[in-house]
Coordinates of C-alpha atoms in Angstrom, one line a residue:
X86 CA -8.1 16.8 -16.5
X87 CA -9.9 19.0 -19.8
X88 CA -13.6 18.4 -20.3
X89 CA -15.0 17.5 -22.6
X90 CA -16.8 20.1 -25.2
X91 CA -20.9 20.2 -25.1
X92 CA -22.9 20.6 -28.3
X93 CA -23.7 23.7 -29.6
X94 CA -27.0 24.6 -28.3
X95 CA -29.6 27.7 -27.5
X96 CA -31.4 26.9 -24.5
X97 CA -34.6 28.5 -22.6
X98 CA -34.9 27.6 -19.5
X99 CA -38.4 27.4 -18.0
X100 CA -38.9 28.7 -14.9
X101 CA -41.7 27.8 -12.3
X102 CA -42.5 30.8 -10.2
X103 CA -46.1 30.0 -8.8
X104 CA -47.2 30.2 -5.4
X105 CA -46.4 26.5 -4.6
X106 CA -43.2 27.4 -5.3
X107 CA -43.1 28.9 -1.4
X108 CA -43.2 25.4 -0.1
X109 CA -40.3 24.4 2.4
X110 CA -40.3 20.6 1.8
X111 CA -36.7 21.4 -0.5
X112 CA -34.2 23.0 1.7
X113 CA -34.7 26.1 1.9
X114 CA -37.6 26.4 -0.1
X115 CA -38.8 25.2 -3.7
X116 CA -38.0 28.5 -4.8
X117 CA -34.3 28.6 -3.6
X118 CA -33.7 25.1 -4.6
X119 CA -34.7 25.7 -8.1
X120 CA -32.9 29.0 -8.5
X121 CA -29.4 27.4 -7.7
X122 CA -30.4 24.6 -10.0
X123 CA -30.6 26.8 -12.9
X124 CA -27.6 28.9 -11.7
X125 CA -26.0 25.0 -12.5
X126 CA -27.2 24.5 -15.7
X127 CA -26.5 27.9 -17.1
X128 CA -22.9 27.2 -15.8
X129 CA -22.7 24.2 -17.4
X130 CA -24.0 25.5 -20.8
X131 CA -21.8 29.0 -21.3
X132 CA -18.8 28.3 -19.3
X133 CA -16.0 26.7 -21.3
X134 CA -14.5 25.4 -18.1
X135 CA -17.2 22.9 -17.5
X136 CA -16.9 21.5 -21.3
X137 CA -19.6 24.1 -23.0
X138 CA -19.5 25.0 -26.3
X139 CA -18.1 28.5 -26.6
X140 CA -21.0 29.3 -29.0
X141 CA -24.1 28.0 -26.4
X142 CA -26.5 30.2 -25.4
X143 CA -28.7 30.2 -22.5
X144 CA -32.3 32.1 -22.1
X145 CA -34.7 32.5 -18.6
X146 CA -38.3 32.2 -19.3
X147 CA -41.1 32.2 -16.5
X148 CA -44.0 30.4 -16.1
X149 CA -46.1 31.5 -13.7
X150 CA -47.9 34.6 -13.1
X151 CA -50.7 36.0 -15.4
X152 CA -48.5 34.6 -18.3
X153 CA -45.4 33.8 -19.7
X154 CA -42.7 36.1 -20.0
X155 CA -39.4 36.0 -21.6
X156 CA -36.9 37.6 -19.0
X157 CA -33.6 37.0 -21.0
X158 CA -33.0 35.9 -24.4
X159 CA -30.2 33.7 -25.0
X160 CA -27.2 34.9 -23.8
X161 CA -23.7 33.8 -22.5
X162 CA -23.3 36.7 -20.6
X163 CA -24.1 34.7 -17.0
X164 CA -24.6 38.0 -14.9
X165 CA -27.6 38.3 -16.8
X166 CA -28.7 35.5 -16.2
X167 CA -28.1 35.9 -12.0
X168 CA -30.0 38.8 -12.0
X169 CA -33.3 37.7 -14.0
X170 CA -33.2 35.0 -11.6
X171 CA -33.1 37.8 -8.5
X172 CA -35.9 39.9 -9.6
X173 CA -38.1 36.6 -10.6
X174 CA -41.2 37.5 -8.4
X175 CA -43.7 34.3 -7.4
X176 CA -47.3 34.3 -8.1
X177 CA -50.2 33.1 -9.7
X178 CA -49.8 29.3 -11.3
X179 CA -47.8 27.5 -13.8
X180 CA -48.8 27.7 -17.6
X181 CA -46.7 24.7 -19.1
X182 CA -48.1 24.4 -22.3
X183 CA -48.5 28.0 -23.3
X184 CA -45.1 28.4 -21.7
X185 CA -43.3 25.6 -24.1
X186 CA -44.8 27.6 -26.8
X187 CA -43.2 30.5 -26.2
X188 CA -40.2 29.1 -25.8
X189 CA -40.2 27.2 -29.1
X190 CA -41.1 30.8 -30.5
X191 CA -37.9 32.2 -28.9
X192 CA -36.0 29.3 -30.0
X193 CA -36.8 30.0 -33.9
X194 CA -35.4 33.9 -33.8
X195 CA -32.2 32.6 -32.1
X196 CA -29.1 34.5 -34.0
X197 CA -27.3 31.2 -34.5
X198 CA -29.4 29.4 -37.0
X199 CA -26.7 26.0 -36.9
X200 CA -27.3 25.3 -33.3
X201 CA -29.3 22.9 -31.6
X202 CA -32.6 23.7 -29.8
X203 CA -33.5 22.6 -26.7
X204 CA -35.8 23.6 -23.6
X205 CA -35.3 22.7 -20.0
X206 CA -38.6 23.2 -17.8
X207 CA -38.8 23.0 -14.1
X208 CA -42.0 21.7 -12.7
X209 CA -42.7 22.1 -9.0
X210 CA -46.4 22.8 -8.9
X211 CA -49.9 21.2 -10.2
X212 CA -50.0 21.1 -14.1
X213 CA -53.5 21.8 -15.4
X214 CA -52.8 20.5 -19.2
X215 CA -54.3 17.4 -19.6
X216 CA -52.1 14.6 -21.2
X217 CA -53.5 14.7 -24.8
X218 CA -52.5 18.2 -25.1
X219 CA -49.3 17.7 -23.5
X220 CA -48.9 14.4 -26.2
X221 CA -49.5 16.8 -29.2
X222 CA -47.4 19.3 -28.2
X223 CA -44.8 17.2 -27.9
X224 CA -45.1 15.5 -31.3
X225 CA -45.3 19.1 -32.5
X226 CA -41.8 20.2 -30.8
X227 CA -40.0 17.0 -31.8
X228 CA -41.3 17.5 -36.0
X229 CA -39.3 21.0 -35.3
X230 CA -36.0 19.2 -33.8
X231 CA -36.4 20.4 -30.0
X232 CA -35.6 18.5 -27.3
X233 CA -36.8 18.7 -23.7
X234 CA -35.6 18.2 -20.2
X235 CA -38.2 18.3 -17.3
X236 CA -37.5 18.4 -13.5
X237 CA -40.0 17.0 -11.7
X238 CA -40.2 17.9 -8.2
X239 CA -42.4 19.0 -5.6
X240 CA -45.4 17.7 -6.7
X241 CA -44.2 14.8 -8.4
X242 CA -46.7 12.0 -8.1
X243 CA -49.6 14.1 -9.4
X244 CA -47.6 15.0 -12.8
X245 CA -45.9 12.0 -13.2
X246 CA -47.7 10.5 -15.6
X247 CA -48.8 13.5 -17.6
X248 CA -44.9 14.4 -18.2
X249 CA -43.8 10.4 -18.8
X250 CA -46.3 11.2 -22.1
X251 CA -44.9 14.4 -23.2
X252 CA -41.1 13.2 -22.9
X253 CA -42.0 9.9 -24.8
X254 CA -43.7 12.2 -27.4
X255 CA -41.1 14.9 -28.3
X256 CA -38.2 12.0 -27.6
X257 CA -36.2 11.7 -30.6
X258 CA -32.5 9.4 -30.7
X259 CA -33.1 9.5 -26.9
X260 CA -32.5 13.3 -26.7
X261 CA -34.9 14.4 -24.2
X262 CA -34.8 13.7 -20.6
X263 CA -37.2 13.4 -17.4
X264 CA -35.3 14.0 -13.4
X265 CA -37.7 12.7 -11.1
X266 CA -36.7 14.6 -7.3
X267 CA -39.3 13.6 -4.7
X268 CA -38.8 16.0 -1.2
X269 CA -36.5 15.2 1.2
X270 CA -33.4 16.1 3.3
X271 CA -31.1 16.2 -0.3
X272 CA -30.5 19.2 -2.2
X273 CA -32.1 19.6 -5.7
X274 CA -29.1 20.9 -7.6
X275 CA -27.3 17.7 -5.8
X276 CA -29.5 15.8 -8.1
X277 CA -29.2 17.5 -11.2
X278 CA -25.6 17.0 -11.2
X279 CA -26.0 13.1 -11.5
X280 CA -28.9 13.2 -14.3
X281 CA -27.7 13.8 -18.5
X282 CA -29.4 17.4 -18.0
X283 CA -26.5 19.3 -16.3
X284 CA -23.7 16.7 -18.0
X285 CA -24.9 18.0 -21.6
X286 CA -23.4 14.8 -22.8
X287 CA -25.3 13.7 -26.2
X288 CA -23.6 10.0 -25.9
X289 CA -24.9 9.5 -22.3
X290 CA -28.5 9.1 -23.7
X291 CA -32.1 10.2 -22.7
X292 CA -34.7 8.7 -20.8
X293 CA -36.7 9.0 -17.9
X294 CA -34.6 8.8 -14.5
X295 CA -35.9 9.1 -10.8
X296 CA -34.8 9.8 -7.4
X297 CA -36.5 7.2 -5.1
X298 CA -35.4 9.1 -1.5
X299 CA -33.0 11.3 0.0
X300 CA -30.8 7.8 1.3
X301 CA -30.8 6.2 -2.4
X302 CA -31.0 9.6 -4.2
X303 CA -27.3 10.1 -4.1
X304 CA -26.1 6.2 -3.3
X305 CA -22.1 7.4 -3.4
X306 CA -22.2 8.1 -7.3
X307 CA -20.0 10.6 -8.6
X308 CA -18.6 11.9 -5.3
X309 CA -15.8 10.5 -3.0
X310 CA -17.2 8.9 -0.1
X311 CA -20.6 9.9 -1.4
X312 CA -20.8 13.0 0.1
X313 CA -20.6 16.4 -1.8
X314 CA -17.8 18.4 -0.7
X315 CA -19.9 21.9 -2.1
X316 CA -22.4 20.9 0.6
X317 CA -20.2 19.7 3.5
X318 CA -17.1 21.3 2.8
X319 CA -15.9 19.9 6.4
X320 CA -17.4 16.5 6.4
X321 CA -15.7 16.0 3.4
X322 CA -12.3 16.8 4.2
X323 CA -12.7 15.3 7.7
X324 CA -13.3 12.0 5.4
X325 CA -10.3 12.4 3.1
X326 CA -8.1 12.7 5.9
X327 CA -9.6 10.1 7.8
X328 CA -9.2 7.3 4.5
X329 CA -5.7 9.2 4.0
X330 CA -4.8 8.3 7.5
X331 CA -6.0 5.1 7.5
X332 CA -4.0 4.2 4.0
X333 CA -0.7 5.4 5.7
X334 CA -1.2 3.1 9.3
X335 CA -2.0 0.2 6.8
X336 CA 1.2 1.1 4.5
X337 CA 3.4 1.2 7.9
X338 CA 1.9 -2.0 9.2
X339 CA 2.9 -3.8 6.0
X340 CA 6.2 -2.6 5.8
X341 CA 6.8 -3.7 9.1
X342 CA 5.5 -7.0 8.5
X343 CA 7.4 -7.4 5.5
X344 CA 10.4 -6.4 7.9
X345 CA 10.1 -8.7 10.5
X346 CA 10.0 -11.5 8.1
X347 CA 12.9 -10.4 6.4
X348 CA 14.6 -10.3 9.4
X349 CA 13.4 -13.7 10.8
X350 CA 15.0 -15.3 7.0
X351 CA 18.3 -13.5 7.9
X352 CA 18.5 -15.0 11.5
X353 CA 17.3 -18.6 10.6
X354 CA 19.9 -18.5 7.6
X355 CA 22.9 -17.2 10.1
X356 CA 22.0 -19.7 12.4
X357 CA 21.9 -22.8 10.3
X358 CA 25.7 -21.5 8.8
X359 CA 26.8 -21.0 12.2
X360 CA 25.5 -24.4 13.1
X361 CA 27.0 -26.2 10.0
X362 CA 30.7 -24.7 11.0
X363 CA 30.1 -25.9 14.7
X364 CA 29.7 -29.2 13.8
X365 CA 32.9 -29.0 11.7
X366 CA 34.7 -27.8 14.3
X367 CA 33.1 -30.3 16.7
X368 CA 34.4 -33.2 13.9
X369 CA 37.8 -32.0 13.7
X370 CA 38.2 -31.7 17.7
X371 CA 36.8 -35.5 17.7
X372 CA 39.4 -36.6 15.1
X373 CA 42.2 -34.7 17.4
X374 CA 41.2 -36.9 20.2
X375 CA 41.0 -39.6 18.5
X376 CA 44.6 -39.3 17.3
X377 CA 46.0 -38.3 20.7
X378 CA 44.6 -41.0 22.4
X379 CA 45.8 -43.2 20.0
X380 CA 49.1 -41.8 19.9
X381 CA 49.9 -42.0 23.8
X382 CA 47.8 -45.4 23.7
X383 CA 50.8 -46.6 21.8
X384 CA 53.3 -44.5 23.5
X385 CA 52.2 -46.3 26.8
X386 CA 52.1 -49.9 25.6
X387 CA 54.5 -50.5 22.6
X388 CA 54.2 -53.6 20.8
X389 CA 56.9 -55.9 20.8
X390 CA 58.5 -56.8 18.0
X391 CA 58.2 -60.4 18.1
X392 CA 54.5 -59.9 18.3
X393 CA 54.1 -59.0 14.6
X394 CA 54.0 -61.3 12.3
X395 CA 56.7 -61.7 9.8
X396 CA 56.5 -59.7 6.7
X397 CA 54.5 -56.9 8.2
X398 CA 51.2 -58.3 8.0
X399 CA 48.6 -56.6 9.6
X400 CA 46.9 -57.4 12.8
X401 CA 43.6 -56.6 15.1
X402 CA 45.8 -54.0 16.8
X403 CA 47.5 -52.0 14.1
X404 CA 47.0 -48.7 13.5
X405 CA 46.8 -47.0 10.4
X406 CA 49.9 -45.7 8.5
X407 CA 49.0 -42.1 9.2
X408 CA 48.3 -42.5 12.7
X409 CA 51.9 -44.7 13.2
X410 CA 53.4 -41.6 11.5
X411 CA 52.3 -39.3 14.2
X412 CA 53.2 -42.0 17.2
X413 CA 56.8 -41.9 15.4
X414 CA 56.8 -38.3 15.4
X415 CA 55.7 -38.1 19.2
X416 CA 58.5 -40.6 19.9
X417 CA 60.9 -38.9 17.9
X418 CA 59.7 -35.3 19.6
X419 CA 60.2 -37.0 22.9
X420 CA 63.6 -38.5 22.5
X421 CA 65.2 -35.0 21.7
X422 CA 63.3 -33.9 24.8
X423 CA 65.0 -36.9 26.8
X424 CA 68.6 -36.2 25.4
X425 CA 68.1 -31.8 26.3
X426 CA 66.9 -33.0 30.1
X427 CA 69.9 -35.1 30.5
X428 CA 72.5 -32.6 28.8
X429 CA 70.9 -30.4 31.0
X430 CA 71.5 -32.3 34.2
X431 CA 75.1 -33.1 33.2
X432 CA 75.8 -29.6 32.9
X433 CA 74.2 -28.7 35.9
X434 CA 76.2 -31.6 37.5
X435 CA 79.5 -30.4 36.1
X436 CA 79.1 -27.0 37.4
X437 CA 78.0 -28.3 40.9
X438 CA 81.0 -30.2 40.7
X439 CA 83.8 -27.0 39.7
X440 CA 82.3 -25.1 42.5
X441 CA 82.3 -27.5 45.4
X442 CA 85.3 -28.5 46.8
X443 CA 87.1 -31.0 45.3
X444 CA 86.8 -34.8 46.9
X445 CA 84.8 -38.0 46.7
X446 CA 82.5 -36.7 48.9
X447 CA 81.3 -34.2 46.2
X448 CA 81.1 -36.9 43.0
X449 CA 79.2 -38.9 45.1
X450 CA 76.8 -36.3 45.4
X451 CA 76.7 -35.2 41.9
X452 CA 76.0 -39.0 40.7
X453 CA 73.5 -39.9 43.0
X454 CA 70.7 -41.3 41.8
X455 CA 68.2 -39.3 43.7
X456 CA 69.8 -36.2 43.3
X457 CA 69.5 -36.7 39.5
X458 CA 65.9 -37.9 40.1
X459 CA 64.7 -34.5 41.8
X460 CA 66.7 -32.5 38.9
X461 CA 65.1 -34.0 36.2
X462 CA 61.1 -33.9 37.7
X463 CA 62.0 -30.4 37.8
X464 CA 62.5 -30.3 34.5
X465 CA 59.3 -29.3 31.8
X466 CA 58.3 -31.9 30.2
X467 CA 60.1 -34.4 31.6
X468 CA 58.8 -37.9 33.2
X469 CA 60.7 -39.7 35.7
X470 CA 58.6 -42.6 36.0
X471 CA 58.7 -42.9 32.0
X472 CA 61.0 -46.4 31.3
X473 CA 63.7 -45.1 29.5
X474 CA 64.0 -42.6 32.2
X475 CA 64.3 -45.3 34.9
X476 CA 67.0 -47.0 32.4
X477 CA 69.6 -44.3 32.5
X478 CA 69.1 -43.9 36.1
X479 CA 69.5 -47.4 36.5
X480 CA 72.6 -47.4 34.5
X481 CA 74.2 -44.6 36.7
X482 CA 73.7 -46.7 39.6
X483 CA 75.2 -49.6 38.0
X484 CA 78.0 -47.0 37.2
X485 CA 78.5 -46.3 40.8
X486 CA 78.4 -49.9 41.7
X487 CA 81.2 -50.6 39.2
X488 CA 83.3 -47.2 40.6
X489 CA 83.3 -48.8 44.2
X490 CA 84.2 -51.8 43.3
X491 CA 87.7 -50.5 41.5
X492 CA 88.4 -48.4 44.4
X493 CA 87.9 -51.6 46.7
X494 CA 90.6 -53.2 44.5
X495 CA 93.2 -50.5 44.8

C-alpha cells in the first residue's frame, strides 16, 4: 500500500539532555528511549517511504547543559541526525522556554519559506518555567503560525498542567498535540507510533492524549494481536502462525461437516428410491401370485355350465375377463402338453411293440393301464391324477375289455 503523502514542513526537534535523562524508569533509560523516538520521528518526516513530503526537513536542538544548542539545522540527511543524537551529552537542567524561542528563530531562517513550521519537544524533567510565561510563549508561537507537539514523559504529573496550558495557548485549528506517556514496561517509541505526532496527518486532528499505563497503552490498536513486531518479532511470528493454524483447522472442520451432511442426504435419497422400487416389485409379485392362485383354483374346480345363469350374467364366483383369459390360456397349454405326452407314450409303445416278439402277450403289455400310468408319470409336466388323464386311461381299459370280448366270441 502507498502511504499518504504528508505536508511540507520544516521541523525542529528539541531534545531533553538534562541530568534527569539518566533515570532507568523507561527501558533501558530515558535518554535511549528518547533517542529511539526521535529517530522514528525524523524517519517519518524525511523518508518518502513513510509518506513524508519530499521537501520536508528536520533539525536537532538540545535543551540541557548551560544553554540551548542547535546541533543540526533543518536537513533531509538522516545520517547527520543520527550522528548528532549519538554525540549528545547529558548534563545540567532543561531550559524549555528559551529552547523554544531558539527553535522559533531557527525556523525563521529555514531555506524553504513555503514550508510550514513545527516544533517537537521531548520533556522528561521538571519544568522551571511558570505557567503564565508558557502561555504567553504559546500565544506568540500561534501568532507566528508555528505548531508545537510535546511528548511529556518522566515527570508527567509535575509537568502535565503547565504543558496543557501551553498547548491550549498555541493550538490553532487542532495543529498542536500533547502526548503523555507514564513510566512502565512499554517502549516510548511504541507509544509515539499511535499518536498524530508520528502519523503527521493533518486530517487526524490535534489535541491532548495520555497513556494511562502499560497495559492500556497499546490496547492492541494498530498492531496485529496487540504486539509490536519490532519489539518482539518472535512472539509476533508465533502468534501469527498459531492464528493461521487455527484458521486452517476451522476450515477443515467446516468442509468435513459439509461433506458428512451431503453424504447423509445422498444416502437417504438412495434409500428412499430403493425402498420405492422394492415396494413396486412387491406389489407386482403379490399381483402375480394372486393371478396364479385364481388360475389354479379355476383349473382345479371348474364350474359346470349348468350353474351359470342364462345370458352370461355375472355371479359372485365369476372372475374378471383378464383373469379368465389367463385361465383359458393355461388350460390350452395343459391340453397341448397332455397331447404331446400321449403321442410320446404311443410312439414309445409302438417302438416296444416292433422290437418285441409278435404275440398277444406283448400287445397286452403295451396297452396295460399300469404300464401307461408309470410312463406318463415319468414325463415332465404330466399329472397322472388329472381327471383328463384318468379319463384316457379308463378309455384304454374299456377298449381292452371290448377286444377281449371280441376274442372270446371268435
